Each structure stands twice: as structure tokens, then as C-alpha cells.
Amino acid sequence: MKKLIHKFLSVTMAVVVFLSTMSFSVDMHYCGDMLVDFSIMEQVKTCGMEKVKTDCDNTTYTEKSCCTDTQLNVEGAESMKVSFDQLSFDQQVFVATFTYSYINLFQGIDSNEFSYKDYSPPFVKQNVQVLHQTFLI
């Protein structure tokens, strides 16, 4: 169960890092106030009403199109790594002391030391389990 949770959290964190560094753009086509089409990968399909209508007799008069194209750009993070040189002196001291104390937290105990080697075991006159016929199974 612990391995399954560990794998799930690892994959989740990898997806979060991937999505936070990814850049993309969304193209949208509006006809009036209504969204006609949107696209992430390719150009949007238009409704065909976006062409500007002109009057052949009067070249100064043109109707404005009711269609608009908008583009939403989402920029991802360029760099996820913070340089150690950009940290202030107090932050560098904190990181160094935290690392040193964390590494020294897990020092192992020497397994060759026995605290009971100077003491002899008690003298057994008779085997009590066999005498009373009580055995733990």
C-alpha cells in the first residue's frame, strides 16, 4: 500500500511540474458575443461573416465586421531551478545548516558494541517450562 501511494504521489508531482512548465495558446473566434469556435493546436474555423462589406459606389463607407478573433497565450515557467547564488546570505546559512543537521540525523549505531557483555546470565536451577508443562505456541 505504501509503494502504491508513493508511486501515485510521484506521478502526480511529475504531472504538476510538466503542466507548470508547458506553454500553449488558445485561439477563439467570436461572432458578435457568441463563441463560434476555439482551438488549441490549429487555426480556428470562422463563421464566414468576418469579411468586410464594401459599397462599390461609395468607397469611403465600410461596415465593420461583427466577428472578432482573440488569442489567449499561457506562458509556462522558463526555469524551475533556483540558483544558489541568487539566495541571500541568511538563506544560504539556513540551507547549509539544515542540510548538515539532516545528514547527521541518521547516523547509524555501531553494531559491534554490546552493553551486556560484562554481565553474566542468571543461573538456572531447573527448566520451569518443562517442570510445569507450559509452552507458548
PDB file of C-alpha atoms in Angstrom:
ATOM      1  CA  MET A   1       0.000   0.000   0.000  1.00  0.00           C
ATOM      2  CA  LYS A   2       2.860   2.344   0.856  1.00  0.00           C
ATOM      3  CA  LYS A   3       4.540   1.725  -2.518  1.00  0.00           C
ATOM      4  CA  LEU A   4       1.263   2.416  -4.337  1.00  0.00           C
ATOM      5  CA  ILE A   5       0.807   5.744  -2.550  1.00  0.00           C
ATOM      6  CA  HIS A   6       4.447   6.633  -3.216  1.00  0.00           C
ATOM      7  CA  LYS A   7       4.085   5.908  -6.943  1.00  0.00           C
ATOM      8  CA  PHE A   8       0.814   7.859  -7.145  1.00  0.00           C
ATOM      9  CA  LEU A   9       2.353  10.912  -5.471  1.00  0.00           C
ATOM     10  CA  SER A  10       5.427  10.705  -7.722  1.00  0.00           C
ATOM     11  CA  VAL A  11       3.336  10.629 -10.880  1.00  0.00           C
ATOM     12  CA  THR A  12       1.134  13.461  -9.595  1.00  0.00           C
ATOM     13  CA  MET A  13       4.145  15.654  -8.849  1.00  0.00           C
ATOM     14  CA  ALA A  14       5.645  14.916 -12.279  1.00  0.00           C
ATOM     15  CA  VAL A  15       2.376  15.928 -13.979  1.00  0.00           C
ATOM     16  CA  VAL A  16       2.224  19.161 -11.949  1.00  0.00           C
ATOM     17  CA  VAL A  17       5.790  20.071 -12.945  1.00  0.00           C
ATOM     18  CA  PHE A  18       5.066  19.215 -16.589  1.00  0.00           C
ATOM     19  CA  LEU A  19       1.898  21.333 -16.703  1.00  0.00           C
ATOM     20  CA  SER A  20       3.506  24.295 -14.932  1.00  0.00           C
ATOM     21  CA  THR A  21       6.373  24.454 -17.442  1.00  0.00           C
ATOM     22  CA  MET A  22       4.250  23.924 -20.564  1.00  0.00           C
ATOM     23  CA  SER A  23       3.281  26.900 -22.751  1.00  0.00           C
ATOM     24  CA  PHE A  24       0.263  26.931 -25.044  1.00  0.00           C
ATOM     25  CA  SER A  25      -2.124  29.298 -26.797  1.00  0.00           C
ATOM     26  CA  VAL A  26      -5.881  29.124 -27.363  1.00  0.00           C
ATOM     27  CA  ASP A  27      -7.407  30.750 -30.458  1.00  0.00           C
ATOM     28  CA  MET A  28     -11.085  31.778 -30.233  1.00  0.00           C
ATOM     29  CA  HIS A  29     -13.470  33.132 -32.876  1.00  0.00           C
ATOM     30  CA  TYR A  30     -16.462  35.187 -31.741  1.00  0.00           C
ATOM     31  CA  CYS A  31     -19.364  36.165 -33.946  1.00  0.00           C
ATOM     32  CA  GLY A  32     -20.926  39.031 -32.027  1.00  0.00           C
ATOM     33  CA  ASP A  33     -20.952  37.928 -28.400  1.00  0.00           C
ATOM     34  CA  MET A  34     -21.239  34.220 -29.176  1.00  0.00           C
ATOM     35  CA  LEU A  35     -18.229  31.891 -29.227  1.00  0.00           C
ATOM     36  CA  VAL A  36     -18.230  30.067 -32.555  1.00  0.00           C
ATOM     37  CA  ASP A  37     -15.011  28.034 -32.371  1.00  0.00           C
ATOM     38  CA  PHE A  38     -11.900  27.606 -30.281  1.00  0.00           C
ATOM     39  CA  SER A  39      -8.747  25.666 -30.959  1.00  0.00           C
ATOM     40  CA  ILE A  40      -5.559  24.803 -29.127  1.00  0.00           C
ATOM     41  CA  MET A  41      -3.479  23.225 -31.884  1.00  0.00           C
ATOM     42  CA  GLU A  42      -4.635  24.734 -35.189  1.00  0.00           C
ATOM     43  CA  GLN A  43      -6.379  27.764 -36.680  1.00  0.00           C
ATOM     44  CA  VAL A  44      -9.993  28.352 -35.702  1.00  0.00           C
ATOM     45  CA  LYS A  45     -12.806  27.809 -38.182  1.00  0.00           C
ATOM     46  CA  THR A  46     -14.631  31.014 -38.985  1.00  0.00           C
ATOM     47  CA  CYS A  47     -18.342  31.560 -39.474  1.00  0.00           C
ATOM     48  CA  GLY A  48     -17.891  33.230 -42.882  1.00  0.00           C
ATOM     49  CA  MET A  49     -19.266  36.612 -41.802  1.00  0.00           C
ATOM     50  CA  GLU A  50     -15.926  38.186 -40.997  1.00  0.00           C
ATOM     51  CA  LYS A  51     -15.415  39.669 -44.455  1.00  0.00           C
ATOM     52  CA  VAL A  52     -15.695  43.432 -44.566  1.00  0.00           C
ATOM     53  CA  LYS A  53     -18.570  44.538 -46.821  1.00  0.00           C
ATOM     54  CA  THR A  54     -17.818  47.497 -49.083  1.00  0.00           C
ATOM     55  CA  ASP A  55     -20.122  49.581 -51.238  1.00  0.00           C
ATOM     56  CA  CYS A  56     -18.964  49.769 -54.848  1.00  0.00           C
ATOM     57  CA  ASP A  57     -20.355  53.282 -55.398  1.00  0.00           C
ATOM     58  CA  ASN A  58     -19.075  54.765 -52.146  1.00  0.00           C
ATOM     59  CA  THR A  59     -15.542  53.567 -51.322  1.00  0.00           C
ATOM     60  CA  THR A  60     -15.284  55.585 -48.109  1.00  0.00           C
ATOM     61  CA  TYR A  61     -18.172  53.770 -46.385  1.00  0.00           C
ATOM     62  CA  THR A  62     -17.432  50.309 -44.982  1.00  0.00           C
ATOM     63  CA  GLU A  63     -19.332  48.194 -42.487  1.00  0.00           C
ATOM     64  CA  LYS A  64     -17.410  46.819 -39.550  1.00  0.00           C
ATOM     65  CA  SER A  65     -17.439  43.090 -39.181  1.00  0.00           C
ATOM     66  CA  CYS A  66     -19.252  41.623 -36.185  1.00  0.00           C
ATOM     67  CA  CYS A  67     -16.631  38.877 -35.872  1.00  0.00           C
ATOM     68  CA  THR A  68     -13.552  39.042 -33.676  1.00  0.00           C
ATOM     69  CA  ASP A  69     -10.611  36.705 -33.222  1.00  0.00           C
ATOM     70  CA  THR A  70      -8.913  36.532 -29.823  1.00  0.00           C
ATOM     71  CA  GLN A  71      -5.883  34.630 -28.731  1.00  0.00           C
ATOM     72  CA  LEU A  72      -5.059  33.610 -25.160  1.00  0.00           C
ATOM     73  CA  ASN A  73      -1.360  32.864 -24.529  1.00  0.00           C
ATOM     74  CA  VAL A  74      -0.354  30.945 -21.411  1.00  0.00           C
ATOM     75  CA  GLU A  75       3.379  31.081 -20.749  1.00  0.00           C
ATOM     76  CA  GLY A  76       4.990  28.368 -18.656  1.00  0.00           C
ATOM     77  CA  ALA A  77       7.873  28.770 -16.266  1.00  0.00           C
ATOM     78  CA  GLU A  78      11.216  29.077 -18.006  1.00  0.00           C
ATOM     79  CA  SER A  79      13.330  27.645 -15.232  1.00  0.00           C
ATOM     80  CA  MET A  80      12.328  25.642 -12.178  1.00  0.00           C
ATOM     81  CA  LYS A  81      15.798  25.623 -10.628  1.00  0.00           C
ATOM     82  CA  VAL A  82      16.737  28.462  -8.281  1.00  0.00           C
ATOM     83  CA  SER A  83      20.402  29.286  -8.385  1.00  0.00           C
ATOM     84  CA  PHE A  84      22.275  29.105  -5.081  1.00  0.00           C
ATOM     85  CA  ASP A  85      23.985  32.405  -5.985  1.00  0.00           C
ATOM     86  CA  GLN A  86      20.639  34.239  -6.045  1.00  0.00           C
ATOM     87  CA  LEU A  87      19.924  33.428  -2.400  1.00  0.00           C
ATOM     88  CA  SER A  88      20.756  35.949   0.298  1.00  0.00           C
ATOM     89  CA  PHE A  89      23.426  35.178   2.872  1.00  0.00           C
ATOM     90  CA  ASP A  90      20.835  34.325   5.551  1.00  0.00           C
ATOM     91  CA  GLN A  91      19.103  31.905   3.197  1.00  0.00           C
ATOM     92  CA  GLN A  92      22.422  30.255   2.296  1.00  0.00           C
ATOM     93  CA  VAL A  93      23.248  29.813   6.001  1.00  0.00           C
ATOM     94  CA  PHE A  94      19.814  28.274   6.614  1.00  0.00           C
ATOM     95  CA  VAL A  95      20.170  25.821   3.717  1.00  0.00           C
ATOM     96  CA  ALA A  96      23.687  24.812   4.811  1.00  0.00           C
ATOM     97  CA  THR A  97      22.719  24.246   8.472  1.00  0.00           C
ATOM     98  CA  PHE A  98      19.539  22.390   7.548  1.00  0.00           C
ATOM     99  CA  THR A  99      21.448  20.074   5.212  1.00  0.00           C
ATOM    100  CA  TYR A 100      24.167  19.436   7.785  1.00  0.00           C
ATOM    101  CA  SER A 101      21.691  18.665  10.576  1.00  0.00           C
ATOM    102  CA  TYR A 102      19.558  16.461   8.311  1.00  0.00           C
ATOM    103  CA  ILE A 103      22.536  14.375   7.195  1.00  0.00           C
ATOM    104  CA  ASN A 104      23.779  13.924  10.775  1.00  0.00           C
ATOM    105  CA  LEU A 105      20.299  12.969  11.981  1.00  0.00           C
ATOM    106  CA  PHE A 106      20.591   9.483  10.536  1.00  0.00           C
ATOM    107  CA  GLN A 107      23.951   8.352  11.886  1.00  0.00           C
ATOM    108  CA  GLY A 108      23.984   4.643  12.480  1.00  0.00           C
ATOM    109  CA  ILE A 109      24.789   2.914  15.757  1.00  0.00           C
ATOM    110  CA  ASP A 110      27.903   0.757  15.813  1.00  0.00           C
ATOM    111  CA  SER A 111      26.578  -2.808  15.865  1.00  0.00           C
ATOM    112  CA  ASN A 112      29.771  -4.226  17.440  1.00  0.00           C
ATOM    113  CA  GLU A 113      29.097  -2.650  20.821  1.00  0.00           C
ATOM    114  CA  PHE A 114      27.270  -4.859  23.321  1.00  0.00           C
ATOM    115  CA  SER A 115      26.079  -3.266  26.536  1.00  0.00           C
ATOM    116  CA  TYR A 116      25.531  -6.600  28.289  1.00  0.00           C
ATOM    117  CA  LYS A 117      28.894  -8.266  27.682  1.00  0.00           C
ATOM    118  CA  ASP A 118      30.131  -7.547  31.236  1.00  0.00           C
ATOM    119  CA  TYR A 119      27.105  -9.185  32.846  1.00  0.00           C
ATOM    120  CA  SER A 120      26.684 -12.929  33.119  1.00  0.00           C
ATOM    121  CA  PRO A 121      23.267 -14.577  32.663  1.00  0.00           C
ATOM    122  CA  PRO A 122      21.409 -15.824  35.751  1.00  0.00           C
ATOM    123  CA  PHE A 123      21.990 -19.376  36.917  1.00  0.00           C
ATOM    124  CA  VAL A 124      19.081 -21.675  36.012  1.00  0.00           C
ATOM    125  CA  LYS A 125      18.486 -24.443  38.557  1.00  0.00           C
ATOM    126  CA  GLN A 126      15.772 -26.128  36.581  1.00  0.00           C
ATOM    127  CA  ASN A 127      13.767 -25.506  33.452  1.00  0.00           C
ATOM    128  CA  VAL A 128      10.460 -24.015  34.645  1.00  0.00           C
ATOM    129  CA  GLN A 129       8.566 -24.511  31.360  1.00  0.00           C
ATOM    130  CA  VAL A 130       9.339 -28.209  31.288  1.00  0.00           C
ATOM    131  CA  LEU A 131       8.612 -28.567  35.019  1.00  0.00           C
ATOM    132  CA  HIS A 132       5.096 -27.094  34.745  1.00  0.00           C
ATOM    133  CA  GLN A 133       4.494 -28.228  31.165  1.00  0.00           C
ATOM    134  CA  THR A 134       3.586 -24.690  29.954  1.00  0.00           C
ATOM    135  CA  PHE A 135       4.734 -23.895  26.442  1.00  0.00           C
ATOM    136  CA  LEU A 136       3.925 -20.933  24.268  1.00  0.00           C
ATOM    137  CA  ILE A 137       2.872 -21.992  20.823  1.00  0.00           C
TER     138      ILE A 137
END
